[in-house]
Amino acid sequence: MLLDVIVPGPWWNEFTYNFNFNNNNLNLKSGLRVRVPFGKHNGKRAGFICAENLNSNNNFEIKEIIELIDDEPVLKFGLWELAQWLGKTYLCGTGMALQTILPGQILDGEKINFSSYFKFNLNQEFREQNYFDPRDNARFNFYLDMLRREHNNLILFPEVELAKKFFKNLPKDVKDLSILWPSVGGQKLWDAWREIYSGNFKNVIAPPGGVFAPFNFDSIIVEDEASEGYLSRKTPIFSARSVAGKRALDLQSELILAGRMP
């Protein structure tokens, strides 16, 4: 079987590999990670299955997939589709979008346990509303009321310090079910992913990068939604505010655009 695989990196195209595993019980899905030989020296890289390649006229050497890493995709809650959308919308390719969304450990093929997590089934449809009030205390009290509901919530702030300040001032009963999303990658981002999948939290308080948190959000709040702080500072250049809208639409969740003024 020939499979097209996306290898995270600055390339637009998929790479075709031969999958030669004799296991009839395998359920190969888009987004599953595989380990593949890559490049001139066949270094081992983790890639993501994109689709079966049905082109029987390939007249070039096709390398073999080394290993199937996952039993099910690690990119849940629409993140696999979001990576493809991000790559097309911001002209960076899915490979670079995956590098933007994921911690390095997942890109390296490290496994993650996502067997348990908070999940609310609200049977709701996407809806957008605004909450503009020049009084910061009034808005933040509104956010607090949102966090106390039986929902999964994401609150995005345009600046790291604003997210930290809001999180620090949360009452204990809410803070215990909330996580402050890191502003950096590396080990802190990997720890945050594992904490989310532990099932111990239902609220994510975050700077712009938290828009990629792996969660089934029922409500997404964008504080100070007109701020330029939601624009990324490095390639790929994208708006976290727009990504938040896309995630809310895909998850059929509530999108609240908020701030002192529109």
PDB file of C-alpha atoms in Angstrom:
ATOM      1  CA  MET A   1       0.000   0.000   0.000  1.00  0.00           C
ATOM      2  CA  LEU A   2       1.286   3.441  -0.913  1.00  0.00           C
ATOM      3  CA  LEU A   3       0.627   6.289   1.506  1.00  0.00           C
ATOM      4  CA  ASP A   4       1.151  10.025   1.172  1.00  0.00           C
ATOM      5  CA  VAL A   5       2.831  11.364   4.305  1.00  0.00           C
ATOM      6  CA  ILE A   6       3.249  14.945   5.479  1.00  0.00           C
ATOM      7  CA  VAL A   7       6.640  15.478   7.102  1.00  0.00           C
ATOM      8  CA  PRO A   8       6.638  18.645   9.255  1.00  0.00           C
ATOM      9  CA  GLY A   9       8.915  21.249   7.731  1.00  0.00           C
ATOM     10  CA  PRO A  10       9.077  24.039   5.154  1.00  0.00           C
ATOM     11  CA  TRP A  11       7.772  22.042   2.200  1.00  0.00           C
ATOM     12  CA  TRP A  12       4.380  22.062   0.558  1.00  0.00           C
ATOM     13  CA  ASN A  13       4.195  18.579  -0.896  1.00  0.00           C
ATOM     14  CA  GLU A  14       3.448  15.214   0.635  1.00  0.00           C
ATOM     15  CA  PHE A  15       5.935  12.336   0.358  1.00  0.00           C
ATOM     16  CA  THR A  16       4.949   8.883  -0.868  1.00  0.00           C
ATOM     17  CA  TYR A  17       5.981   5.809   1.117  1.00  0.00           C
ATOM     18  CA  ASN A  18       5.235   2.115   0.949  1.00  0.00           C
ATOM     19  CA  PHE A  19       3.383   0.689   3.939  1.00  0.00           C
ATOM     20  CA  ASN A  20       4.159  -3.020   4.132  1.00  0.00           C
ATOM     21  CA  PHE A  21       2.700  -4.175   7.451  1.00  0.00           C
ATOM     22  CA  ASN A  22       0.761  -7.441   7.428  1.00  0.00           C
ATOM     23  CA  ASN A  23      -1.942  -6.619   9.932  1.00  0.00           C
ATOM     24  CA  ASN A  24      -5.532  -6.735   8.713  1.00  0.00           C
ATOM     25  CA  ASN A  25      -6.790  -5.130  11.920  1.00  0.00           C
ATOM     26  CA  LEU A  26      -5.011  -1.830  11.279  1.00  0.00           C
ATOM     27  CA  ASN A  27      -7.333   1.122  10.788  1.00  0.00           C
ATOM     28  CA  LEU A  28      -5.197   3.668   8.963  1.00  0.00           C
ATOM     29  CA  LYS A  29      -6.580   7.186   9.443  1.00  0.00           C
ATOM     30  CA  SER A  30      -5.425  10.565   8.263  1.00  0.00           C
ATOM     31  CA  GLY A  31      -3.343  12.175  10.975  1.00  0.00           C
ATOM     32  CA  LEU A  32      -1.737   8.998  12.313  1.00  0.00           C
ATOM     33  CA  ARG A  33       1.977   9.390  12.877  1.00  0.00           C
ATOM     34  CA  VAL A  34       4.490   7.122  11.190  1.00  0.00           C
ATOM     35  CA  ARG A  35       8.265   7.027  11.340  1.00  0.00           C
ATOM     36  CA  VAL A  36       9.866   7.315   7.924  1.00  0.00           C
ATOM     37  CA  PRO A  37      13.329   7.542   6.361  1.00  0.00           C
ATOM     38  CA  PHE A  38      13.797  11.072   5.108  1.00  0.00           C
ATOM     39  CA  GLY A  39      16.390  12.988   3.155  1.00  0.00           C
ATOM     40  CA  LYS A  40      19.623  12.041   1.474  1.00  0.00           C
ATOM     41  CA  HIS A  41      20.947  10.121   4.453  1.00  0.00           C
ATOM     42  CA  ASN A  42      17.600   8.510   5.373  1.00  0.00           C
ATOM     43  CA  GLY A  43      17.399  10.074   8.816  1.00  0.00           C
ATOM     44  CA  LYS A  44      14.364   8.932  10.803  1.00  0.00           C
ATOM     45  CA  ARG A  45      11.542  11.472  10.968  1.00  0.00           C
ATOM     46  CA  ALA A  46       7.982  11.395  12.262  1.00  0.00           C
ATOM     47  CA  GLY A  47       5.359  12.177   9.635  1.00  0.00           C
ATOM     48  CA  PHE A  48       1.573  12.231   9.416  1.00  0.00           C
ATOM     49  CA  ILE A  49      -0.463  10.020   7.113  1.00  0.00           C
ATOM     50  CA  CYS A  50      -2.376  12.220   4.696  1.00  0.00           C
ATOM     51  CA  ALA A  51      -4.075   9.757   2.317  1.00  0.00           C
ATOM     52  CA  GLU A  52      -3.635   6.569   0.354  1.00  0.00           C
ATOM     53  CA  ASN A  53      -1.779   7.124  -2.903  1.00  0.00           C
ATOM     54  CA  LEU A  54      -3.738   5.409  -5.686  1.00  0.00           C
ATOM     55  CA  ASN A  55      -1.335   6.372  -8.472  1.00  0.00           C
ATOM     56  CA  SER A  56       0.013   3.109  -9.871  1.00  0.00           C
ATOM     57  CA  ASN A  57       2.305   4.860 -12.362  1.00  0.00           C
ATOM     58  CA  ASN A  58       5.003   5.906  -9.922  1.00  0.00           C
ATOM     59  CA  ASN A  59       8.308   5.377 -11.722  1.00  0.00           C
ATOM     60  CA  PHE A  60      10.623   6.345  -8.881  1.00  0.00           C
ATOM     61  CA  GLU A  61      12.098   4.572  -5.882  1.00  0.00           C
ATOM     62  CA  ILE A  62       9.668   4.450  -2.978  1.00  0.00           C
ATOM     63  CA  LYS A  63      10.992   4.113   0.555  1.00  0.00           C
ATOM     64  CA  GLU A  64       9.381   1.966   3.236  1.00  0.00           C
ATOM     65  CA  ILE A  65       7.595   3.278   6.317  1.00  0.00           C
ATOM     66  CA  ILE A  66       9.642   2.180   9.332  1.00  0.00           C
ATOM     67  CA  GLU A  67       7.031   2.223  12.063  1.00  0.00           C
ATOM     68  CA  LEU A  68       3.420   3.084  12.820  1.00  0.00           C
ATOM     69  CA  ILE A  69       3.666   5.261  15.941  1.00  0.00           C
ATOM     70  CA  ASP A  70       0.025   5.763  16.954  1.00  0.00           C
ATOM     71  CA  ASP A  71      -3.145   3.711  17.239  1.00  0.00           C
ATOM     72  CA  GLU A  72      -5.215   6.863  16.825  1.00  0.00           C
ATOM     73  CA  PRO A  73      -4.388  10.420  15.734  1.00  0.00           C
ATOM     74  CA  VAL A  74      -2.800  12.694  18.332  1.00  0.00           C
ATOM     75  CA  LEU A  75      -4.381  15.741  16.688  1.00  0.00           C
ATOM     76  CA  LYS A  76      -7.897  15.681  18.094  1.00  0.00           C
ATOM     77  CA  PHE A  77     -10.686  18.258  18.325  1.00  0.00           C
ATOM     78  CA  GLY A  78     -10.262  19.483  14.759  1.00  0.00           C
ATOM     79  CA  LEU A  79      -6.539  20.248  15.024  1.00  0.00           C
ATOM     80  CA  TRP A  80      -5.618  18.024  12.062  1.00  0.00           C
ATOM     81  CA  GLU A  81      -8.084  19.841   9.833  1.00  0.00           C
ATOM     82  CA  LEU A  82      -6.981  23.153  11.343  1.00  0.00           C
ATOM     83  CA  ALA A  83      -3.365  22.463  10.345  1.00  0.00           C
ATOM     84  CA  GLN A  84      -4.443  21.898   6.748  1.00  0.00           C
ATOM     85  CA  TRP A  85      -6.571  25.059   6.780  1.00  0.00           C
ATOM     86  CA  LEU A  86      -3.751  27.092   8.345  1.00  0.00           C
ATOM     87  CA  GLY A  87      -1.303  25.886   5.720  1.00  0.00           C
ATOM     88  CA  LYS A  88      -3.584  26.903   2.861  1.00  0.00           C
ATOM     89  CA  THR A  89      -4.941  30.130   4.319  1.00  0.00           C
ATOM     90  CA  TYR A  90      -1.598  31.583   5.361  1.00  0.00           C
ATOM     91  CA  LEU A  91       0.397  30.099   2.459  1.00  0.00           C
ATOM     92  CA  CYS A  92       2.854  28.148   4.569  1.00  0.00           C
ATOM     93  CA  GLY A  93       1.938  24.532   3.842  1.00  0.00           C
ATOM     94  CA  THR A  94       0.616  21.900   6.232  1.00  0.00           C
ATOM     95  CA  GLY A  95       4.139  20.829   7.220  1.00  0.00           C
ATOM     96  CA  MET A  96       5.000  24.245   8.635  1.00  0.00           C
ATOM     97  CA  ALA A  97       1.530  24.590  10.166  1.00  0.00           C
ATOM     98  CA  LEU A  98       2.131  21.361  12.108  1.00  0.00           C
ATOM     99  CA  GLN A  99       5.410  22.767  13.391  1.00  0.00           C
ATOM    100  CA  THR A 100       3.514  25.837  14.580  1.00  0.00           C
ATOM    101  CA  ILE A 101       0.735  23.913  16.326  1.00  0.00           C
ATOM    102  CA  LEU A 102       2.613  21.035  17.946  1.00  0.00           C
ATOM    103  CA  PRO A 103       5.242  20.676  20.662  1.00  0.00           C
ATOM    104  CA  GLY A 104       8.561  19.337  19.453  1.00  0.00           C
ATOM    105  CA  GLN A 105       8.120  16.073  21.342  1.00  0.00           C
ATOM    106  CA  ILE A 106       5.133  15.094  19.193  1.00  0.00           C
ATOM    107  CA  LEU A 107       7.058  16.074  16.074  1.00  0.00           C
ATOM    108  CA  ASP A 108       9.865  13.798  17.265  1.00  0.00           C
ATOM    109  CA  GLY A 109       7.481  10.857  17.633  1.00  0.00           C
ATOM    110  CA  GLU A 110       7.081  10.785  21.402  1.00  0.00           C
ATOM    111  CA  LYS A 111       3.825   9.170  22.492  1.00  0.00           C
ATOM    112  CA  ILE A 112       1.131  10.861  24.538  1.00  0.00           C
ATOM    113  CA  ASN A 113      -1.663   9.369  26.609  1.00  0.00           C
ATOM    114  CA  PHE A 114      -4.997  10.908  25.695  1.00  0.00           C
ATOM    115  CA  SER A 115      -7.280   8.259  27.106  1.00  0.00           C
ATOM    116  CA  SER A 116      -9.086  10.607  29.469  1.00  0.00           C
ATOM    117  CA  TYR A 117     -10.118  14.233  29.260  1.00  0.00           C
ATOM    118  CA  PHE A 118     -13.025  16.516  30.151  1.00  0.00           C
ATOM    119  CA  LYS A 119     -15.669  16.345  27.477  1.00  0.00           C
ATOM    120  CA  PHE A 120     -18.983  18.151  27.531  1.00  0.00           C
ATOM    121  CA  ASN A 121     -21.660  17.376  25.004  1.00  0.00           C
ATOM    122  CA  LEU A 122     -23.702  20.535  24.778  1.00  0.00           C
ATOM    123  CA  ASN A 123     -25.296  19.753  21.409  1.00  0.00           C
ATOM    124  CA  GLN A 124     -24.935  23.412  20.505  1.00  0.00           C
ATOM    125  CA  GLU A 125     -24.307  25.207  17.239  1.00  0.00           C
ATOM    126  CA  PHE A 126     -21.709  27.815  16.422  1.00  0.00           C
ATOM    127  CA  ARG A 127     -22.718  31.296  17.478  1.00  0.00           C
ATOM    128  CA  GLU A 128     -20.869  34.559  17.793  1.00  0.00           C
ATOM    129  CA  GLN A 129     -21.521  37.352  20.242  1.00  0.00           C
ATOM    130  CA  ASN A 130     -19.757  40.484  21.473  1.00  0.00           C
ATOM    131  CA  TYR A 131     -19.055  41.774  24.941  1.00  0.00           C
ATOM    132  CA  PHE A 132     -17.606  45.274  24.962  1.00  0.00           C
ATOM    133  CA  ASP A 133     -17.300  47.243  28.189  1.00  0.00           C
ATOM    134  CA  PRO A 134     -14.707  49.924  29.048  1.00  0.00           C
ATOM    135  CA  ARG A 135     -14.587  48.642  32.629  1.00  0.00           C
ATOM    136  CA  ASP A 136     -11.989  45.871  32.939  1.00  0.00           C
ATOM    137  CA  ASN A 137     -13.520  44.568  36.172  1.00  0.00           C
ATOM    138  CA  ALA A 138     -16.913  44.162  34.535  1.00  0.00           C
ATOM    139  CA  ARG A 139     -15.454  42.128  31.664  1.00  0.00           C
ATOM    140  CA  PHE A 140     -13.310  39.973  33.909  1.00  0.00           C
ATOM    141  CA  ASN A 141     -16.263  39.212  36.184  1.00  0.00           C
ATOM    142  CA  PHE A 142     -18.185  38.163  33.088  1.00  0.00           C
ATOM    143  CA  TYR A 143     -15.308  35.837  32.151  1.00  0.00           C
ATOM    144  CA  LEU A 144     -15.285  34.403  35.662  1.00  0.00           C
ATOM    145  CA  ASP A 145     -18.981  33.588  35.396  1.00  0.00           C
ATOM    146  CA  MET A 146     -18.217  31.821  32.107  1.00  0.00           C
ATOM    147  CA  LEU A 147     -15.480  29.758  33.733  1.00  0.00           C
ATOM    148  CA  ARG A 148     -17.835  28.580  36.455  1.00  0.00           C
ATOM    149  CA  ARG A 149     -20.256  27.053  33.957  1.00  0.00           C
ATOM    150  CA  GLU A 150     -20.213  23.360  33.074  1.00  0.00           C
ATOM    151  CA  HIS A 151     -18.346  24.153  29.889  1.00  0.00           C
ATOM    152  CA  ASN A 152     -14.859  23.788  28.484  1.00  0.00           C
ATOM    153  CA  ASN A 153     -13.580  27.335  28.070  1.00  0.00           C
ATOM    154  CA  LEU A 154     -10.684  29.072  26.365  1.00  0.00           C
ATOM    155  CA  ILE A 155      -9.891  32.702  27.167  1.00  0.00           C
ATOM    156  CA  LEU A 156      -7.288  34.283  24.901  1.00  0.00           C
ATOM    157  CA  PHE A 157      -5.344  37.407  25.879  1.00  0.00           C
ATOM    158  CA  PRO A 158      -3.179  39.367  23.429  1.00  0.00           C
ATOM    159  CA  GLU A 159      -0.286  39.590  25.887  1.00  0.00           C
ATOM    160  CA  VAL A 160       1.369  37.035  28.145  1.00  0.00           C
ATOM    161  CA  GLU A 161       1.346  39.260  31.239  1.00  0.00           C
ATOM    162  CA  LEU A 162      -2.398  39.907  30.926  1.00  0.00           C
ATOM    163  CA  ALA A 163      -3.082  36.165  30.828  1.00  0.00           C
ATOM    164  CA  LYS A 164      -0.818  35.610  33.848  1.00  0.00           C
ATOM    165  CA  LYS A 165      -2.482  38.409  35.826  1.00  0.00           C
ATOM    166  CA  PHE A 166      -5.993  37.122  35.125  1.00  0.00           C
ATOM    167  CA  PHE A 167      -4.993  33.564  36.041  1.00  0.00           C
ATOM    168  CA  LYS A 168      -3.263  34.684  39.235  1.00  0.00           C
ATOM    169  CA  ASN A 169      -6.404  36.479  40.440  1.00  0.00           C
ATOM    170  CA  LEU A 170      -8.777  33.577  39.847  1.00  0.00           C
ATOM    171  CA  PRO A 171     -10.502  32.242  42.966  1.00  0.00           C
ATOM    172  CA  LYS A 172      -9.205  28.845  44.074  1.00  0.00           C
ATOM    173  CA  ASP A 173     -12.260  26.845  43.028  1.00  0.00           C
ATOM    174  CA  VAL A 174     -11.883  28.087  39.443  1.00  0.00           C
ATOM    175  CA  LYS A 175      -8.085  28.052  39.352  1.00  0.00           C
ATOM    176  CA  ASP A 176      -8.027  24.378  40.366  1.00  0.00           C
ATOM    177  CA  LEU A 177      -9.835  23.522  37.134  1.00  0.00           C
ATOM    178  CA  SER A 178      -7.851  25.935  34.967  1.00  0.00           C
ATOM    179  CA  ILE A 179      -4.462  25.849  33.305  1.00  0.00           C
ATOM    180  CA  LEU A 180      -2.272  28.772  32.273  1.00  0.00           C
ATOM    181  CA  TRP A 181      -1.015  28.020  28.773  1.00  0.00           C
ATOM    182  CA  PRO A 182       2.714  28.668  28.302  1.00  0.00           C
ATOM    183  CA  SER A 183       3.997  31.399  26.027  1.00  0.00           C
ATOM    184  CA  VAL A 184       7.007  29.317  24.967  1.00  0.00           C
ATOM    185  CA  GLY A 185       7.564  25.913  23.436  1.00  0.00           C
ATOM    186  CA  GLY A 186       9.926  23.200  24.584  1.00  0.00           C
ATOM    187  CA  GLN A 187       9.247  21.240  27.756  1.00  0.00           C
ATOM    188  CA  LYS A 188       6.662  23.708  29.072  1.00  0.00           C
ATOM    189  CA  LEU A 189       4.455  23.303  26.007  1.00  0.00           C
ATOM    190  CA  TRP A 190       4.813  19.521  26.127  1.00  0.00           C
ATOM    191  CA  ASP A 191       3.845  19.521  29.812  1.00  0.00           C
ATOM    192  CA  ALA A 192       0.776  21.637  29.021  1.00  0.00           C
ATOM    193  CA  TRP A 193      -0.358  19.168  26.344  1.00  0.00           C
ATOM    194  CA  ARG A 194      -0.036  16.275  28.783  1.00  0.00           C
ATOM    195  CA  GLU A 195      -1.818  18.222  31.515  1.00  0.00           C
ATOM    196  CA  ILE A 196      -4.746  18.903  29.170  1.00  0.00           C
ATOM    197  CA  TYR A 197      -5.056  15.218  28.298  1.00  0.00           C
ATOM    198  CA  SER A 198      -4.869  14.262  31.983  1.00  0.00           C
ATOM    199  CA  GLY A 199      -8.503  15.345  32.321  1.00  0.00           C
ATOM    200  CA  ASN A 200      -7.829  17.573  35.334  1.00  0.00           C
ATOM    201  CA  PHE A 201      -8.786  20.877  33.694  1.00  0.00           C
ATOM    202  CA  LYS A 202     -11.693  22.408  31.846  1.00  0.00           C
ATOM    203  CA  ASN A 203     -10.467  25.996  31.420  1.00  0.00           C
ATOM    204  CA  VAL A 204      -7.471  27.257  29.457  1.00  0.00           C
ATOM    205  CA  ILE A 205      -6.205  30.802  30.114  1.00  0.00           C
ATOM    206  CA  ALA A 206      -3.756  31.694  27.404  1.00  0.00           C
ATOM    207  CA  PRO A 207      -1.726  34.120  25.360  1.00  0.00           C
ATOM    208  CA  PRO A 208      -2.359  33.871  21.585  1.00  0.00           C
ATOM    209  CA  GLY A 209      -0.549  30.527  21.182  1.00  0.00           C
ATOM    210  CA  GLY A 210      -3.164  28.851  23.368  1.00  0.00           C
ATOM    211  CA  VAL A 211      -5.544  28.927  20.419  1.00  0.00           C
ATOM    212  CA  PHE A 212      -3.941  25.591  19.464  1.00  0.00           C
ATOM    213  CA  ALA A 213      -4.604  23.909  22.818  1.00  0.00           C
ATOM    214  CA  PRO A 214      -5.880  20.335  22.239  1.00  0.00           C
ATOM    215  CA  PHE A 215      -9.306  20.626  23.763  1.00  0.00           C
ATOM    216  CA  ASN A 216     -12.994  20.380  22.903  1.00  0.00           C
ATOM    217  CA  PHE A 217     -13.900  23.973  23.716  1.00  0.00           C
ATOM    218  CA  ASP A 218     -17.542  24.900  24.206  1.00  0.00           C
ATOM    219  CA  SER A 219     -16.733  28.613  24.499  1.00  0.00           C
ATOM    220  CA  ILE A 220     -13.827  30.666  23.149  1.00  0.00           C
ATOM    221  CA  ILE A 221     -13.374  34.233  24.417  1.00  0.00           C
ATOM    222  CA  VAL A 222     -11.011  36.646  22.658  1.00  0.00           C
ATOM    223  CA  GLU A 223     -10.171  39.496  25.044  1.00  0.00           C
ATOM    224  CA  ASP A 224      -9.209  42.828  23.447  1.00  0.00           C
ATOM    225  CA  GLU A 225     -10.061  41.287  20.095  1.00  0.00           C
ATOM    226  CA  ALA A 226      -8.856  44.307  18.107  1.00  0.00           C
ATOM    227  CA  SER A 227      -5.317  44.062  19.479  1.00  0.00           C
ATOM    228  CA  GLU A 228      -2.404  43.575  17.096  1.00  0.00           C
ATOM    229  CA  GLY A 229      -0.993  41.222  19.714  1.00  0.00           C
ATOM    230  CA  TYR A 230      -2.885  38.398  18.012  1.00  0.00           C
ATOM    231  CA  LEU A 231      -0.644  38.643  14.942  1.00  0.00           C
ATOM    232  CA  SER A 232       2.235  36.188  15.050  1.00  0.00           C
ATOM    233  CA  ARG A 233       5.721  37.657  15.160  1.00  0.00           C
ATOM    234  CA  LYS A 234       7.454  34.991  13.106  1.00  0.00           C
ATOM    235  CA  THR A 235       6.758  32.808  10.079  1.00  0.00           C
ATOM    236  CA  PRO A 236       4.108  31.731   9.398  1.00  0.00           C
ATOM    237  CA  ILE A 237       2.360  35.071   9.898  1.00  0.00           C
ATOM    238  CA  PHE A 238      -1.223  34.481  11.020  1.00  0.00           C
ATOM    239  CA  SER A 239      -3.894  36.002  13.236  1.00  0.00           C
ATOM    240  CA  ALA A 240      -4.723  34.009  16.365  1.00  0.00           C
ATOM    241  CA  ARG A 241      -8.039  35.873  16.450  1.00  0.00           C
ATOM    242  CA  SER A 242      -8.956  34.442  13.046  1.00  0.00           C
ATOM    243  CA  VAL A 243      -7.769  30.990  14.090  1.00  0.00           C
ATOM    244  CA  ALA A 244      -9.986  31.251  17.187  1.00  0.00           C
ATOM    245  CA  GLY A 245     -12.958  31.965  14.929  1.00  0.00           C
ATOM    246  CA  LYS A 246     -12.119  28.963  12.763  1.00  0.00           C
ATOM    247  CA  ARG A 247     -11.802  26.673  15.771  1.00  0.00           C
ATOM    248  CA  ALA A 248     -15.124  27.874  17.194  1.00  0.00           C
ATOM    249  CA  LEU A 249     -16.785  27.227  13.850  1.00  0.00           C
ATOM    250  CA  ASP A 250     -15.287  23.748  13.525  1.00  0.00           C
ATOM    251  CA  LEU A 251     -16.088  22.787  17.115  1.00  0.00           C
ATOM    252  CA  GLN A 252     -19.582  24.280  16.889  1.00  0.00           C
ATOM    253  CA  SER A 253     -18.800  26.341  19.958  1.00  0.00           C
ATOM    254  CA  GLU A 254     -19.551  29.843  21.186  1.00  0.00           C
ATOM    255  CA  LEU A 255     -17.208  32.635  20.068  1.00  0.00           C
ATOM    256  CA  ILE A 256     -17.158  35.789  22.186  1.00  0.00           C
ATOM    257  CA  LEU A 257     -15.252  38.803  20.873  1.00  0.00           C
ATOM    258  CA  ALA A 258     -14.616  41.144  23.787  1.00  0.00           C
ATOM    259  CA  GLY A 259     -12.718  44.233  24.845  1.00  0.00           C
ATOM    260  CA  ARG A 260     -13.036  47.855  25.878  1.00  0.00           C
ATOM    261  CA  MET A 261     -14.311  48.801  22.449  1.00  0.00           C
ATOM    262  CA  PRO A 262     -14.733  47.093  19.039  1.00  0.00           C
TER     263      PRO A 262
END
